[in-house]
Short mmCIF file of C-alpha atoms and ligand atoms in Angstrom, two decimals:
data_model
loop_
_atom_site.label_atom_id
_atom_site.label_comp_id
_atom_site.label_asym_id
_atom_site.label_seq_id
_atom_site.Cartn_x
_atom_site.Cartn_y
_atom_site.Cartn_z
CA MET A 1 0.01 -0.06 0.00
CA GLN A 2 1.44 3.56 -0.86
CA VAL A 3 1.60 6.04 1.65
CA PHE A 4 4.06 8.86 0.61
CA ASP A 5 3.20 8.46 -3.06
CA HIS A 6 -0.45 7.99 -2.52
CA PRO A 7 -2.55 10.39 -4.86
CA GLU A 8 -4.18 11.72 -1.93
CA PHE A 9 -1.30 12.26 0.42
CA ASP A 10 -0.60 16.13 0.73
CA HIS A 11 2.36 16.32 2.90
CA HIS A 12 0.61 14.96 5.93
CA GLN A 13 2.46 15.80 8.80
CA GLN A 14 1.36 12.19 10.60
CA ILE A 15 -0.41 9.13 9.97
CA VAL A 16 -0.94 6.71 12.42
CA PHE A 17 -2.11 2.92 12.21
CA GLY A 18 -3.44 1.47 15.50
CA SER A 19 -5.01 -1.93 16.16
CA ASP A 20 -6.34 -3.75 19.54
CA GLU A 21 -6.45 -7.44 19.52
CA ALA A 22 -9.09 -7.60 22.20
CA SER A 23 -11.70 -5.31 20.68
CA GLY A 24 -10.89 -5.99 16.83
CA LEU A 25 -9.84 -2.12 16.75
CA ARG A 26 -8.34 -1.53 13.11
CA ALA A 27 -7.82 2.56 12.97
CA ILE A 28 -6.17 5.14 11.08
CA ILE A 29 -5.64 8.47 12.33
CA ALA A 30 -4.29 11.09 9.78
CA ILE A 31 -2.85 14.38 10.69
CA HIS A 32 -3.01 16.75 8.04
CA ASP A 33 -1.70 20.22 9.21
CA THR A 34 -1.41 21.77 12.80
CA ARG A 35 0.47 24.86 11.75
CA ARG A 36 -2.89 26.83 12.85
CA GLY A 37 -3.75 24.46 16.09
CA PRO A 38 -4.47 20.93 17.04
CA ALA A 39 -6.09 18.89 14.19
CA LEU A 40 -9.75 18.52 14.70
CA GLY A 41 -12.04 16.05 12.84
CA GLY A 42 -14.53 13.55 13.25
CA LEU A 43 -14.22 9.74 13.63
CA ARG A 44 -15.92 7.74 11.14
CA ILE A 45 -16.67 4.06 11.33
CA PHE A 46 -17.25 2.14 8.21
CA PRO A 47 -16.71 -0.96 6.76
CA TYR A 48 -14.23 -0.26 3.76
CA ALA A 49 -13.70 -2.82 1.68
CA SER A 50 -9.79 -2.56 2.01
CA GLU A 51 -7.11 -0.93 4.01
CA ALA A 52 -6.36 1.27 0.60
CA GLU A 53 -9.96 2.51 0.95
CA ALA A 54 -9.75 3.60 4.41
CA LEU A 55 -6.37 5.26 3.86
CA THR A 56 -7.53 7.10 0.81
CA ASP A 57 -10.52 8.36 2.85
CA VAL A 58 -8.74 9.42 5.85
CA LEU A 59 -6.26 11.22 3.84
CA ARG A 60 -8.78 13.20 1.82
CA LEU A 61 -10.87 13.92 4.83
CA SER A 62 -8.05 15.40 7.21
CA ARG A 63 -6.74 17.56 4.25
CA GLY A 64 -10.56 18.74 4.01
CA MET A 65 -10.54 19.72 7.72
CA THR A 66 -7.32 21.75 7.50
CA TYR A 67 -8.99 24.02 4.54
CA LYS A 68 -12.59 24.09 6.32
CA SER A 69 -11.00 25.15 9.48
CA ALA A 70 -8.45 27.67 7.95
CA LEU A 71 -11.62 29.39 5.90
CA ALA A 72 -13.72 29.37 9.21
CA ASP A 73 -10.95 31.36 10.97
CA LEU A 74 -10.78 28.90 13.70
CA PRO A 75 -7.53 28.14 15.57
CA LEU A 76 -7.58 24.39 14.51
CA GLY A 77 -5.66 22.18 12.09
CA GLY A 78 -7.07 19.54 10.12
CA GLY A 79 -7.16 15.42 10.94
CA LYS A 80 -9.56 12.69 10.63
CA ALA A 81 -9.92 9.02 12.04
CA VAL A 82 -11.41 5.85 10.57
CA ILE A 83 -12.06 2.65 11.95
CA ILE A 84 -12.35 -0.12 9.51
CA ALA A 85 -15.50 -2.00 10.71
CA ASP A 86 -19.45 -2.33 10.31
CA PRO A 87 -20.93 0.25 13.05
CA ARG A 88 -24.00 -1.56 13.32
CA ARG A 89 -22.34 -5.05 13.92
CA ASP A 90 -18.80 -4.43 15.23
CA LYS A 91 -18.74 -1.44 17.37
CA SER A 92 -18.33 -1.80 21.01
CA PRO A 93 -17.27 0.28 23.97
CA GLY A 94 -13.90 -1.66 24.13
CA MET A 95 -13.42 -0.75 20.82
CA LEU A 96 -14.19 2.93 21.43
CA ARG A 97 -12.17 2.76 24.59
CA ALA A 98 -9.12 1.20 22.59
CA MET A 99 -9.65 4.18 20.01
CA GLY A 100 -9.55 6.69 22.97
CA ARG A 101 -6.21 5.42 23.95
CA LEU A 102 -4.87 5.85 20.19
CA VAL A 103 -6.25 9.25 20.35
CA ASP A 104 -4.58 10.01 23.57
CA SER A 105 -1.32 8.70 22.67
CA LEU A 106 -1.00 11.74 20.31
CA GLY A 107 -1.24 13.82 23.23
CA GLY A 108 -3.97 16.53 21.75
CA ARG A 109 -2.41 16.88 18.39
CA TYR A 110 -5.62 15.23 17.29
CA ILE A 111 -9.04 16.13 18.79
CA THR A 112 -11.76 13.61 17.80
CA ALA A 113 -15.66 14.25 17.57
CA GLU A 114 -18.65 12.40 16.02
CA ASP A 115 -18.88 11.66 12.39
CA SER A 116 -20.79 9.13 10.14
CA GLY A 117 -21.27 5.92 12.25
CA THR A 118 -20.47 7.42 15.41
CA SER A 119 -22.71 9.00 17.97
CA GLU A 120 -22.63 10.98 21.03
CA ALA A 121 -22.81 7.91 23.07
CA ASP A 122 -19.93 6.62 21.22
CA MET A 123 -18.01 9.34 21.99
CA ARG A 124 -18.61 9.19 25.82
CA HIS A 125 -16.73 5.94 25.64
CA VAL A 126 -13.82 7.37 23.65
CA ASN A 127 -13.71 9.91 26.24
CA GLU A 128 -13.18 7.59 29.04
CA ALA A 129 -9.76 6.63 27.71
CA THR A 130 -8.86 10.67 26.37
CA ARG A 131 -9.75 14.14 26.99
CA HIS A 132 -9.09 14.68 23.58
CA VAL A 133 -12.85 14.74 22.74
CA SER A 134 -15.41 17.20 21.57
CA GLY A 135 -19.05 17.39 20.70
CA LEU A 136 -20.19 15.83 23.65
CA GLY A 137 -22.37 18.33 24.56
CA ARG A 138 -22.14 21.17 27.60
CA SER A 139 -24.51 19.66 30.22
CA PRO A 140 -26.82 16.74 30.52
CA GLY A 141 -29.63 16.98 27.98
CA ASP A 142 -27.77 18.78 25.74
CA SER A 143 -26.73 16.53 22.81
CA GLY A 144 -23.91 18.72 21.51
CA ASP A 145 -25.57 17.65 18.00
CA PRO A 146 -23.84 20.37 15.84
CA SER A 147 -26.41 20.08 12.86
CA PRO A 148 -28.34 22.95 13.79
CA CYS A 149 -25.26 25.13 13.18
CA THR A 150 -24.19 23.45 10.18
CA ALA A 151 -27.79 23.94 8.85
CA HIS A 152 -27.51 27.76 9.72
CA GLY A 153 -24.02 28.09 8.18
CA VAL A 154 -25.58 26.69 4.65
CA TYR A 155 -28.39 28.99 5.24
CA CYS A 156 -25.85 32.12 5.69
CA ALA A 157 -24.02 30.81 2.31
CA LEU A 158 -26.90 30.35 0.55
CA GLN A 159 -27.65 34.38 1.12
CA SER A 160 -24.29 35.01 -0.40
CA ALA A 161 -24.50 32.65 -3.34
CA ILE A 162 -28.16 34.02 -4.51
CA ARG A 163 -27.07 37.53 -4.24
CA HIS A 164 -24.01 37.08 -6.48
CA ALA A 165 -25.56 34.35 -9.06
CA LEU A 166 -29.33 35.88 -9.02
CA GLY A 167 -28.91 39.35 -7.53
CA ARG A 168 -31.55 38.41 -5.00
CA GLU A 169 -31.38 39.78 -1.35
CA ASP A 170 -33.99 37.60 0.19
CA MET A 171 -35.62 33.94 -0.08
CA GLU A 172 -38.90 34.97 -0.74
CA GLY A 173 -40.33 32.73 -3.36
CA LEU A 174 -36.66 31.14 -4.06
CA ARG A 175 -37.39 27.73 -5.24
CA VAL A 176 -34.75 25.37 -3.68
CA ALA A 177 -34.25 21.51 -4.23
CA LEU A 178 -33.05 19.72 -1.15
CA GLN A 179 -31.46 16.34 -1.29
CA GLY A 180 -31.45 14.40 1.94
CA VAL A 181 -33.68 15.43 5.26
CA GLY A 182 -31.85 14.29 7.71
CA HIS A 183 -30.12 16.01 10.79
CA VAL A 184 -29.07 19.03 8.57
CA GLY A 185 -31.34 18.84 5.77
CA ALA A 186 -34.39 19.08 8.21
CA HIS A 187 -33.07 22.16 10.04
CA LEU A 188 -32.11 23.73 6.79
CA ALA A 189 -35.59 22.98 5.12
CA ARG A 190 -37.49 24.49 8.26
CA GLN A 191 -35.23 28.04 8.05
CA LEU A 192 -35.56 28.20 4.19
CA HIS A 193 -39.44 27.52 4.79
CA ALA A 194 -39.70 30.06 7.43
CA ALA A 195 -37.82 32.77 5.09
CA GLY A 196 -40.45 32.03 2.28
CA ALA A 197 -38.68 29.71 0.11
CA ARG A 198 -40.65 27.21 -1.95
CA LEU A 199 -39.00 24.01 -1.39
CA VAL A 200 -38.97 20.57 -3.33
CA LEU A 201 -37.58 17.82 -0.96
CA THR A 202 -36.20 14.09 -1.68
CA ASP A 203 -34.88 11.27 0.59
CA ILE A 204 -34.39 7.36 0.36
CA ASP A 205 -36.39 7.59 4.06
CA ARG A 206 -39.89 7.79 2.57
CA ASP A 207 -41.19 8.19 6.02
CA ALA A 208 -38.73 10.88 7.22
CA LEU A 209 -39.86 12.71 3.87
CA GLY A 210 -43.33 12.52 4.16
CA MET A 211 -43.42 13.85 7.68
CA LEU A 212 -41.15 16.81 6.79
CA ALA A 213 -43.09 17.59 3.68
CA GLU A 214 -46.47 17.60 5.45
CA GLU A 215 -45.02 19.59 8.54
CA LEU A 216 -43.83 22.22 5.88
CA GLY A 217 -46.50 21.73 3.12
CA ALA A 218 -43.62 21.36 0.66
CA ALA A 219 -43.54 19.10 -2.52
CA THR A 220 -41.59 15.63 -2.95
CA MET A 221 -39.55 14.26 -5.82
CA PRO A 222 -38.32 10.62 -5.91
CA PRO A 223 -34.36 10.82 -5.04
CA GLU A 224 -33.35 9.91 -8.87
CA GLU A 225 -35.49 12.77 -10.55
CA ILE A 226 -34.08 15.57 -8.10
CA PHE A 227 -31.43 17.03 -10.24
CA ASP A 228 -34.08 17.82 -13.05
CA ALA A 229 -36.19 19.61 -10.68
CA GLU A 230 -37.25 23.51 -11.91
CA VAL A 231 -35.50 25.35 -9.16
CA ASP A 232 -33.05 28.31 -8.57
CA VAL A 233 -30.99 25.99 -5.91
CA PHE A 234 -29.85 22.73 -5.64
CA ALA A 235 -29.00 21.70 -1.90
CA PRO A 236 -27.18 18.33 -1.61
CA CYS A 237 -27.48 17.74 2.00
CA ALA A 238 -27.40 13.93 1.83
CA MET A 239 -24.08 12.05 0.78
CA GLY A 240 -20.96 13.03 -0.83
CA ALA A 241 -19.80 12.45 -4.64
CA VAL A 242 -23.31 13.54 -5.81
CA LEU A 243 -21.83 16.33 -8.40
CA THR A 244 -21.12 13.87 -11.15
CA SER A 245 -20.52 15.32 -14.79
CA GLY A 246 -23.89 13.83 -15.85
CA VAL A 247 -25.32 15.78 -12.84
CA ALA A 248 -23.60 18.84 -13.83
CA GLN A 249 -25.14 18.61 -17.35
CA ARG A 250 -28.59 17.81 -15.99
CA LEU A 251 -28.89 20.33 -13.17
CA LYS A 252 -31.55 23.42 -14.17
CA ALA A 253 -30.73 25.18 -10.81
CA ARG A 254 -28.49 28.37 -11.15
CA VAL A 255 -26.86 27.64 -7.40
CA VAL A 256 -25.78 24.71 -5.76
CA CYS A 257 -25.25 25.14 -2.04
CA GLY A 258 -25.53 22.37 0.57
CA ALA A 259 -24.35 20.72 3.80
CA ALA A 260 -22.72 17.40 2.15
CA ASN A 261 -19.02 17.04 2.57
CA ASN A 262 -16.95 16.31 -0.62
CA GLN A 263 -19.77 17.21 -2.97
CA LEU A 264 -17.50 16.90 -6.49
CA ALA A 265 -17.14 13.51 -7.17
CA THR A 266 -14.17 14.89 -9.49
CA PRO A 267 -12.33 18.20 -9.14
CA ASP A 268 -13.02 19.07 -12.82
CA VAL A 269 -16.65 18.90 -12.24
CA ALA A 270 -16.42 22.15 -10.66
CA ASP A 271 -15.38 23.78 -13.85
CA GLN A 272 -18.27 21.87 -15.80
CA LEU A 273 -20.49 23.76 -13.23
CA HIS A 274 -19.06 27.23 -13.92
CA ALA A 275 -18.76 26.78 -17.88
CA ARG A 276 -22.77 26.23 -17.34
CA GLY A 277 -23.17 29.40 -15.42
CA ILE A 278 -24.04 27.52 -12.20
CA LEU A 279 -22.68 28.77 -9.01
CA TYR A 280 -21.04 26.27 -6.94
CA THR A 281 -20.62 27.09 -3.09
CA PRO A 282 -17.60 25.26 -2.23
CA ASP A 283 -18.73 22.52 0.43
CA TYR A 284 -16.47 22.80 3.14
CA VAL A 285 -16.90 26.67 3.37
CA ALA A 286 -20.56 26.07 3.22
CA ASN A 287 -20.94 23.46 5.80
CA ALA A 288 -18.38 24.86 8.82
CA GLY A 289 -21.03 25.63 10.97
CA GLY A 290 -20.58 22.05 12.67
CA VAL A 291 -16.98 22.44 13.50
CA ILE A 292 -17.24 25.97 14.51
CA GLU A 293 -19.91 24.76 17.04
CA VAL A 294 -17.40 21.86 18.03
CA GLU A 295 -14.50 23.82 18.97
CA TYR A 296 -16.37 26.57 20.98
CA GLN A 297 -17.77 23.71 22.94
CA ARG A 298 -14.29 22.74 23.99
CA HIS A 299 -14.02 26.05 25.65
CA ASP A 300 -15.39 26.73 29.22
CA ASP A 301 -16.99 30.37 28.09
CA TYR A 302 -19.10 28.72 25.34
CA SER A 303 -21.85 30.72 24.22
CA ARG A 304 -24.36 29.95 21.75
CA GLN A 305 -25.02 33.42 20.72
CA ALA A 306 -21.11 33.59 19.93
CA VAL A 307 -21.12 30.48 17.85
CA MET A 308 -23.83 31.55 15.71
CA ALA A 309 -22.25 35.40 15.09
CA HIS A 310 -19.01 33.10 14.22
CA VAL A 311 -21.01 30.83 11.98
CA GLU A 312 -22.53 34.06 10.25
CA ARG A 313 -19.14 35.19 8.91
CA VAL A 314 -19.61 32.27 6.41
CA THR A 315 -21.26 34.75 4.17
CA ASP A 316 -18.13 37.21 4.40
CA THR A 317 -15.78 34.48 3.45
CA LEU A 318 -17.98 33.64 0.42
CA ASP A 319 -18.57 36.94 -0.89
CA GLU A 320 -14.72 37.28 -0.99
CA ILE A 321 -14.44 33.92 -2.84
CA PHE A 322 -17.18 34.73 -5.23
CA GLU A 323 -15.81 38.30 -5.84
CA ARG A 324 -12.41 36.79 -6.53
CA ALA A 325 -14.00 34.30 -9.09
CA ARG A 326 -15.80 36.59 -10.81
CA ALA A 327 -12.79 38.90 -11.39
CA SER A 328 -10.79 35.97 -12.18
CA GLY A 329 -12.88 33.79 -14.32
CA ASP A 330 -11.83 30.62 -12.37
CA SER A 331 -14.40 28.62 -10.52
CA PRO A 332 -15.31 29.29 -6.72
CA ALA A 333 -13.88 25.72 -5.93
CA GLY A 334 -10.62 26.66 -6.91
CA ILE A 335 -10.64 30.09 -5.14
CA ALA A 336 -11.66 28.72 -2.16
CA ASP A 337 -8.33 26.05 -2.09
CA GLN A 338 -6.20 29.33 -2.82
CA LEU A 339 -7.73 31.37 -0.30
CA ALA A 340 -6.82 28.39 2.30
CA LYS A 341 -3.59 27.98 1.24
CA GLU A 342 -2.79 31.49 1.58
CA ARG A 343 -4.39 31.60 5.15
CA LEU A 344 -2.13 28.59 6.04
CA ALA A 345 1.05 30.11 4.69
CA ARG A 346 0.45 33.16 6.99
CA SER A 347 -0.13 30.87 10.05
P1 LIG B 401 -28.08 12.46 8.08
O1 LIG B 401 -27.25 10.77 8.04
O2 LIG B 401 -28.76 12.72 9.34
O3 LIG B 401 -28.92 12.83 6.87
C1 LIG B 401 -28.78 12.47 5.44
C2 LIG B 401 -30.13 11.94 4.81
O4 LIG B 401 -29.70 12.12 3.44
C3 LIG B 401 -30.74 10.76 5.30
O5 LIG B 401 -31.90 11.01 5.74
C4 LIG B 401 -30.69 9.68 4.37
O6 LIG B 401 -31.80 9.03 4.13
C5 LIG B 401 -30.85 10.70 3.02
N1 LIG B 401 -30.18 10.47 1.74
C6 LIG B 401 -28.99 9.11 1.82
N2 LIG B 401 -28.90 8.85 0.49
C7 LIG B 401 -29.77 9.60 -0.30
C8 LIG B 401 -30.18 9.49 -1.83
N3 LIG B 401 -29.28 9.00 -2.65
N4 LIG B 401 -30.95 10.39 -2.07
C9 LIG B 401 -31.74 11.42 -1.33
N5 LIG B 401 -31.47 11.10 0.24
C10 LIG B 401 -30.58 10.30 0.65
O7 LIG B 401 -26.77 13.18 7.72
P2 LIG B 401 -26.58 14.74 8.11
O8 LIG B 401 -25.92 15.10 9.66
O9 LIG B 401 -27.75 15.29 8.04
O10 LIG B 401 -25.37 15.42 6.90
C11 LIG B 401 -25.76 15.36 5.99
C12 LIG B 401 -24.69 15.56 5.05
O11 LIG B 401 -23.94 16.88 5.54
C13 LIG B 401 -23.52 14.51 5.08
O12 LIG B 401 -22.56 14.64 3.69
C14 LIG B 401 -22.49 15.33 6.19
O13 LIG B 401 -21.21 14.63 5.73
C15 LIG B 401 -22.66 16.74 6.02
N6 LIG B 401 -21.95 17.22 7.30
C16 LIG B 401 -22.81 17.16 8.17
C17 LIG B 401 -22.58 18.16 9.12
C18 LIG B 401 -23.29 17.91 10.55
O14 LIG B 401 -23.20 18.86 11.24
N7 LIG B 401 -24.22 16.96 11.00
C19 LIG B 401 -21.31 18.81 9.55
C20 LIG B 401 -20.64 19.08 7.85
C21 LIG B 401 -21.07 18.15 7.14
#
């Protein structure tokens, strides 16, 4: 297996492979960059088909966290952890404690949190072996769930995107197709509805979809047809790699802005969207609300008001990105990477 010559290797500072025979733990932690602060990023548990696939994921995701935190102006670097296991079958308190010991061995250079395949309850087991965990909630009854902050950040990102692409200042009558009404998508749908947007929702979970559509009086579409919706905005809030070349050609929307991580199936799709006059909102800028919340939770002087004020600064960051994109003719995705690198170079 290649590491230093891996296509996703991007001068990562440290890559740690850890195992625990008793619990069956097989994990990789990737620390991409700590110039701005400790590397914070979630712990993903997924039944990867191979170690190579797990390595690819952790390298890509950890680099994404560096860029996300840099553009969110957080004193954090980028890291991520993966466990090769089926979260429904293999996960156990023993495995999570073993993961905690691995995290602890890094002495705080890496801070873990929830991600797909892990819950707040899992993080409590990790926390038995290390204090370098965030997203646990601040008090009993507080779930620590960052999704409402993520959704608010996407909403603020959309304010900037529609101003730049459509010359609009408000959401009244804005037609939005929203893919995925899970933790983030449902919060976002409610906020858009309250602002007067007209929603078309989709999800593979028909029950969740039906309930939210009824609550908001929103239209629904089958998952495979959502890309053809006659809307102003496509908001991907389900899974990654949703923006393929085919989807880029099909979209009727003039703006893409959503919460999903790694929306572009391949980097060149950003250029295809750009060529079609579709404004793509760089995903790691739009969805930074969650990491902002998780960072603030680490400190004793936590204030929800301060978190939300910080989240709302995503609008300014995107204004700068969209302005630079307009002036240079480059895609916003390329400009976002450039801006992140500039900020890192200054740290
Ligand atoms: P979630 O699992 O709660 O919701 C995802 C929803 O998408 C589910 O309802 C699922 O049924 C639906 N879905 C899956 N495949 C689909 C498909 N093909 N078509 C339509 N719907 C489909 O996840 P979440 O926490 O809401 O996160 C959504 C996305 O945002 C993920 O990509 C996640 O990585 C990203 N993200 C989340 C946060 C956060 O704070 N939760 C932060 C940053 C990024």
